[in-house]
Amino acid sequence: MALGDSDIAFALELFEPLGDLTTRRMFGGMAIYHQGVIFALLRSDATLLLKAEGDFRARLEADGWDRWTHTRKNGTETSMPYYIIPSEVLDDPESASDLARASLDSR
């Protein structure tokens, strides 16, 4: 499944309050950067994820966010440092941008 223009426009609009966004297509999806630093992924199925490390990761896990797990061709699962953004955040660009700032600050 490939990303549509409307999926990309939605993701960029959601994080627009950050300013200075760039993107790079990869693996059928897209990476989203702020000032050259990756903070989010838009998967090919249009699921939007936020990168989290350290205390920010602990915060998202405490809040019940689902971590992205990928199943490899050999059947093993690996967890990625990305969390699926809940629907209530997808409706609020200010909240999404605040969380994106926290993601960027977590490194």
Coordinates of N, CA and C in Angstrom, one line a residue:
M1 N 0.8 -1.2 0.0 CA 0.0 0.0 0.0 C 0.9 1.2 0.0
A2 N 0.6 2.2 -0.9 CA 1.4 3.4 -1.0 C 0.7 4.6 -0.3
L3 N 1.4 5.5 0.2 CA 0.8 6.7 0.8 C 0.2 7.5 -0.3
G4 N -1.0 8.1 0.1 CA -1.6 9.0 -0.8 C -1.2 10.5 -0.5
D5 N -1.4 11.4 -1.4 CA -1.1 12.8 -1.2 C -1.9 13.3 0.0
S6 N -3.1 12.8 0.2 CA -3.9 13.3 1.4 C -3.3 12.9 2.7
D7 N -2.8 11.6 2.8 CA -2.1 11.2 4.0 C -0.9 12.0 4.3
I8 N -0.1 12.3 3.3 CA 1.1 13.2 3.5 C 0.7 14.6 4.0
A9 N -0.3 15.1 3.3 CA -0.8 16.5 3.7 C -1.3 16.5 5.1
F10 N -2.0 15.5 5.5 CA -2.6 15.4 6.9 C -1.4 15.4 7.9
A11 N -0.4 14.6 7.7 CA 0.7 14.5 8.6 C 1.5 15.8 8.7
L12 N 1.7 16.5 7.6 CA 2.4 17.7 7.6 C 1.6 18.8 8.2
E13 N 0.3 18.8 8.0 CA -0.6 19.8 8.6 C -0.6 19.6 10.2
L14 N -0.6 18.3 10.6 CA -0.7 18.0 12.0 C 0.5 18.6 12.8
F15 N 1.7 18.5 12.1 CA 2.9 19.0 12.8 C 3.3 20.4 12.3
E16 N 2.5 21.1 11.6 CA 2.8 22.4 11.0 C 3.2 23.4 12.1
P17 N 2.6 23.4 13.3 CA 3.1 24.3 14.3 C 4.6 24.3 14.7
L18 N 5.2 23.2 14.4 CA 6.7 23.0 14.6 C 7.5 23.9 13.6
G19 N 7.0 24.0 12.4 CA 7.7 24.7 11.4 C 8.9 23.9 10.9
D20 N 9.6 24.3 9.8 CA 10.8 23.7 9.3 C 10.7 22.2 9.2
L21 N 9.7 21.7 8.5 CA 9.5 20.2 8.3 C 10.1 19.8 7.0
T22 N 10.7 18.7 6.9 CA 11.1 18.0 5.7 C 10.7 16.6 5.8
T23 N 10.7 15.9 4.6 CA 10.3 14.5 4.6 C 11.2 13.8 3.7
R24 N 11.1 12.5 3.8 CA 11.9 11.6 3.0 C 11.1 10.3 2.9
R25 N 10.8 9.9 1.7 CA 10.1 8.6 1.5 C 11.0 7.4 1.7
M26 N 10.5 6.4 2.4 CA 11.3 5.2 2.6 C 10.3 4.0 2.9
F27 N 10.7 2.9 2.3 CA 9.9 1.6 2.5 C 8.4 1.8 2.3
G28 N 8.0 2.6 1.4 CA 6.6 2.7 1.1 C 5.9 3.8 2.0
G29 N 6.7 4.2 3.0 CA 6.2 5.2 3.9 C 7.0 6.5 3.8
M30 N 7.0 7.2 4.9 CA 7.7 8.5 4.9 C 8.3 8.9 6.3
A31 N 9.5 9.4 6.3 CA 10.0 9.9 7.6 C 9.8 11.4 7.6
I32 N 9.5 11.9 8.8 CA 9.3 13.4 9.0 C 10.3 13.9 9.9
Y33 N 11.0 15.0 9.4 CA 12.1 15.6 10.1 C 11.8 17.1 10.5
H34 N 12.3 17.5 11.6 CA 12.3 18.9 12.0 C 13.8 19.3 12.1
Q35 N 14.1 20.3 11.4 CA 15.5 20.8 11.3 C 16.5 19.7 11.2
G36 N 16.2 18.7 10.3 CA 17.1 17.7 9.9 C 17.1 16.5 10.9
V37 N 16.2 16.5 11.9 CA 16.2 15.4 12.9 C 14.8 14.7 12.8
I38 N 14.9 13.3 12.6 CA 13.7 12.5 12.4 C 13.0 12.5 13.8
F39 N 11.7 12.7 13.7 CA 10.9 12.5 14.9 C 9.6 11.7 14.7
A40 N 9.2 11.5 13.5 CA 8.0 10.7 13.2 C 8.1 9.9 11.9
L41 N 7.3 8.9 11.8 CA 7.1 8.1 10.6 C 5.7 8.0 10.2
L42 N 5.5 8.0 9.0 CA 4.1 7.8 8.4 C 4.3 6.5 7.6
R43 N 3.7 5.4 8.2 CA 3.9 4.1 7.5 C 3.0 4.0 6.3
S44 N 3.3 3.0 5.4 CA 2.6 2.9 4.2 C 1.1 2.7 4.4
D45 N 0.6 2.2 5.5 CA -0.8 2.1 5.8 C -1.4 3.3 6.4
A46 N -0.6 4.4 6.4 CA -1.0 5.8 6.8 C -1.1 5.9 8.4
T47 N -0.5 4.9 9.1 CA -0.4 5.0 10.5 C 0.8 6.0 10.9
L48 N 0.5 6.9 11.7 CA 1.5 7.9 12.1 C 2.1 7.5 13.5
L49 N 3.4 7.6 13.5 CA 4.2 7.1 14.7 C 5.2 8.2 15.2
L50 N 5.4 8.3 16.5 CA 6.3 9.2 17.0 C 7.5 8.5 17.6
K51 N 8.7 9.0 17.4 CA 9.9 8.4 17.9 C 10.0 8.8 19.4
A52 N 10.4 7.8 20.2 CA 10.6 8.1 21.7 C 11.8 7.4 22.2
E53 N 12.5 8.1 23.0 CA 13.7 7.6 23.7 C 13.6 8.1 25.2
G54 N 14.4 7.4 26.0 CA 14.6 7.8 27.4 C 13.3 8.0 28.2
D55 N 13.2 9.2 28.9 CA 12.1 9.5 29.7 C 10.8 9.7 28.9
F56 N 10.9 10.2 27.7 CA 9.8 10.3 26.8 C 9.2 9.0 26.5
R57 N 10.0 8.0 26.2 CA 9.5 6.6 26.0 C 8.7 6.1 27.2
A58 N 9.3 6.3 28.4 CA 8.6 5.9 29.6 C 7.3 6.6 29.8
R59 N 7.2 7.8 29.4 CA 6.0 8.6 29.5 C 4.9 8.0 28.6
L60 N 5.3 7.7 27.3 CA 4.3 7.2 26.4 C 3.9 5.8 26.8
E61 N 4.8 5.0 27.3 CA 4.4 3.7 27.8 C 3.4 3.8 29.0
A62 N 3.7 4.7 29.9 CA 2.8 4.9 31.0 C 1.5 5.4 30.6
D63 N 1.4 6.2 29.5 CA 0.1 6.6 29.0 C -0.6 5.6 28.1
G64 N 0.0 4.4 27.9 CA -0.6 3.4 27.2 C -0.5 3.4 25.7
W65 N 0.5 4.1 25.2 CA 0.7 4.2 23.7 C 1.3 2.8 23.3
D66 N 0.9 2.4 22.1 CA 1.3 1.1 21.5 C 2.6 1.3 20.8
R67 N 3.6 0.5 21.1 CA 4.9 0.5 20.5 C 4.8 -0.3 19.2
W68 N 5.5 0.2 18.2 CA 5.6 -0.5 16.9 C 6.5 -1.7 16.9
T69 N 5.9 -2.8 16.6 CA 6.7 -4.1 16.5 C 6.6 -4.5 15.1
H70 N 7.8 -5.0 14.6 CA 7.9 -5.4 13.2 C 8.2 -6.9 13.2
T71 N 7.5 -7.7 12.4 CA 7.8 -9.1 12.3 C 8.8 -9.3 11.1
R72 N 9.9 -9.8 11.3 CA 10.9 -10.1 10.2 C 10.5 -11.3 9.4
K73 N 11.1 -11.4 8.3 CA 10.8 -12.5 7.4 C 11.0 -13.9 8.0
N74 N 11.9 -14.0 9.0 CA 12.1 -15.2 9.7 C 11.2 -15.5 10.8
G75 N 10.2 -14.6 11.0 CA 9.2 -14.7 12.0 C 9.5 -14.1 13.4
T76 N 10.7 -13.6 13.6 CA 11.0 -13.0 14.9 C 10.5 -11.6 14.9
E77 N 10.1 -11.1 16.1 CA 9.6 -9.8 16.2 C 10.7 -8.9 16.8
T78 N 10.7 -7.6 16.4 CA 11.6 -6.6 16.9 C 10.8 -5.4 17.2
S79 N 11.1 -4.7 18.3 CA 10.4 -3.5 18.7 C 11.2 -2.3 18.2
M80 N 10.5 -1.4 17.6 CA 11.1 -0.2 17.1 C 10.9 1.0 18.1
P81 N 11.7 2.0 18.1 CA 11.6 3.1 19.0 C 10.5 4.1 18.6
Y82 N 9.4 3.6 18.0 CA 8.3 4.4 17.5 C 7.0 3.9 18.2
Y83 N 6.1 4.9 18.5 CA 4.9 4.6 19.1 C 3.7 5.2 18.3
I84 N 2.7 4.4 18.2 CA 1.5 4.8 17.3 C 0.8 5.9 18.0
I85 N 0.6 7.0 17.3 CA -0.1 8.2 17.8 C -1.6 7.9 18.0
P86 N -2.1 8.1 19.2 CA -3.5 7.8 19.4 C -4.4 8.8 18.7
S87 N -5.7 8.4 18.4 CA -6.6 9.2 17.6 C -6.9 10.5 18.2
E88 N -6.9 10.6 19.5 CA -7.3 11.9 20.1 C -6.1 12.9 19.9
V89 N -4.9 12.5 19.7 CA -3.8 13.4 19.4 C -3.9 13.8 17.9
L90 N -4.3 12.9 17.1 CA -4.4 13.2 15.6 C -5.4 14.3 15.3
D91 N -6.3 14.6 16.3 CA -7.3 15.7 16.1 C -6.8 17.0 16.6
D92 N -5.6 17.1 17.1 CA -5.1 18.3 17.8 C -3.7 18.6 17.5
P93 N -3.5 19.5 16.4 CA -2.1 19.8 16.0 C -1.3 20.4 17.1
E94 N -1.8 21.2 18.0 CA -1.0 21.8 19.1 C -0.5 20.7 20.0
S95 N -1.3 19.7 20.4 CA -0.9 18.6 21.2 C 0.1 17.7 20.5
A96 N -0.2 17.5 19.2 CA 0.8 16.6 18.4 C 2.1 17.3 18.3
S97 N 2.1 18.6 18.1 CA 3.4 19.3 18.0 C 4.1 19.4 19.3
D98 N 3.4 19.5 20.4 CA 4.0 19.5 21.8 C 4.7 18.1 22.0
L99 N 4.0 17.1 21.6 CA 4.6 15.7 21.7 C 5.8 15.6 20.8
A100 N 5.7 16.1 19.6 CA 6.9 16.1 18.7 C 8.1 16.8 19.3
R101 N 7.8 17.9 19.9 CA 8.9 18.6 20.6 C 9.5 17.8 21.7
A102 N 8.7 17.1 22.4 CA 9.2 16.2 23.5 C 10.0 15.1 22.9
S103 N 9.6 14.6 21.7 CA 10.3 13.5 21.0 C 11.7 14.1 20.6
L104 N 11.7 15.2 20.1 CA 13.0 15.8 19.6 C 13.9 16.1 20.8
D105 N 13.3 16.5 22.0 CA 14.1 16.8 23.2 C 14.6 15.5 23.9
S106 N 14.0 14.4 23.5 CA 14.4 13.1 24.2 C 15.7 12.6 23.8
R107 N 16.4 13.2 22.8 CA 17.6 12.7 22.4 C 18.8 13.4 22.9

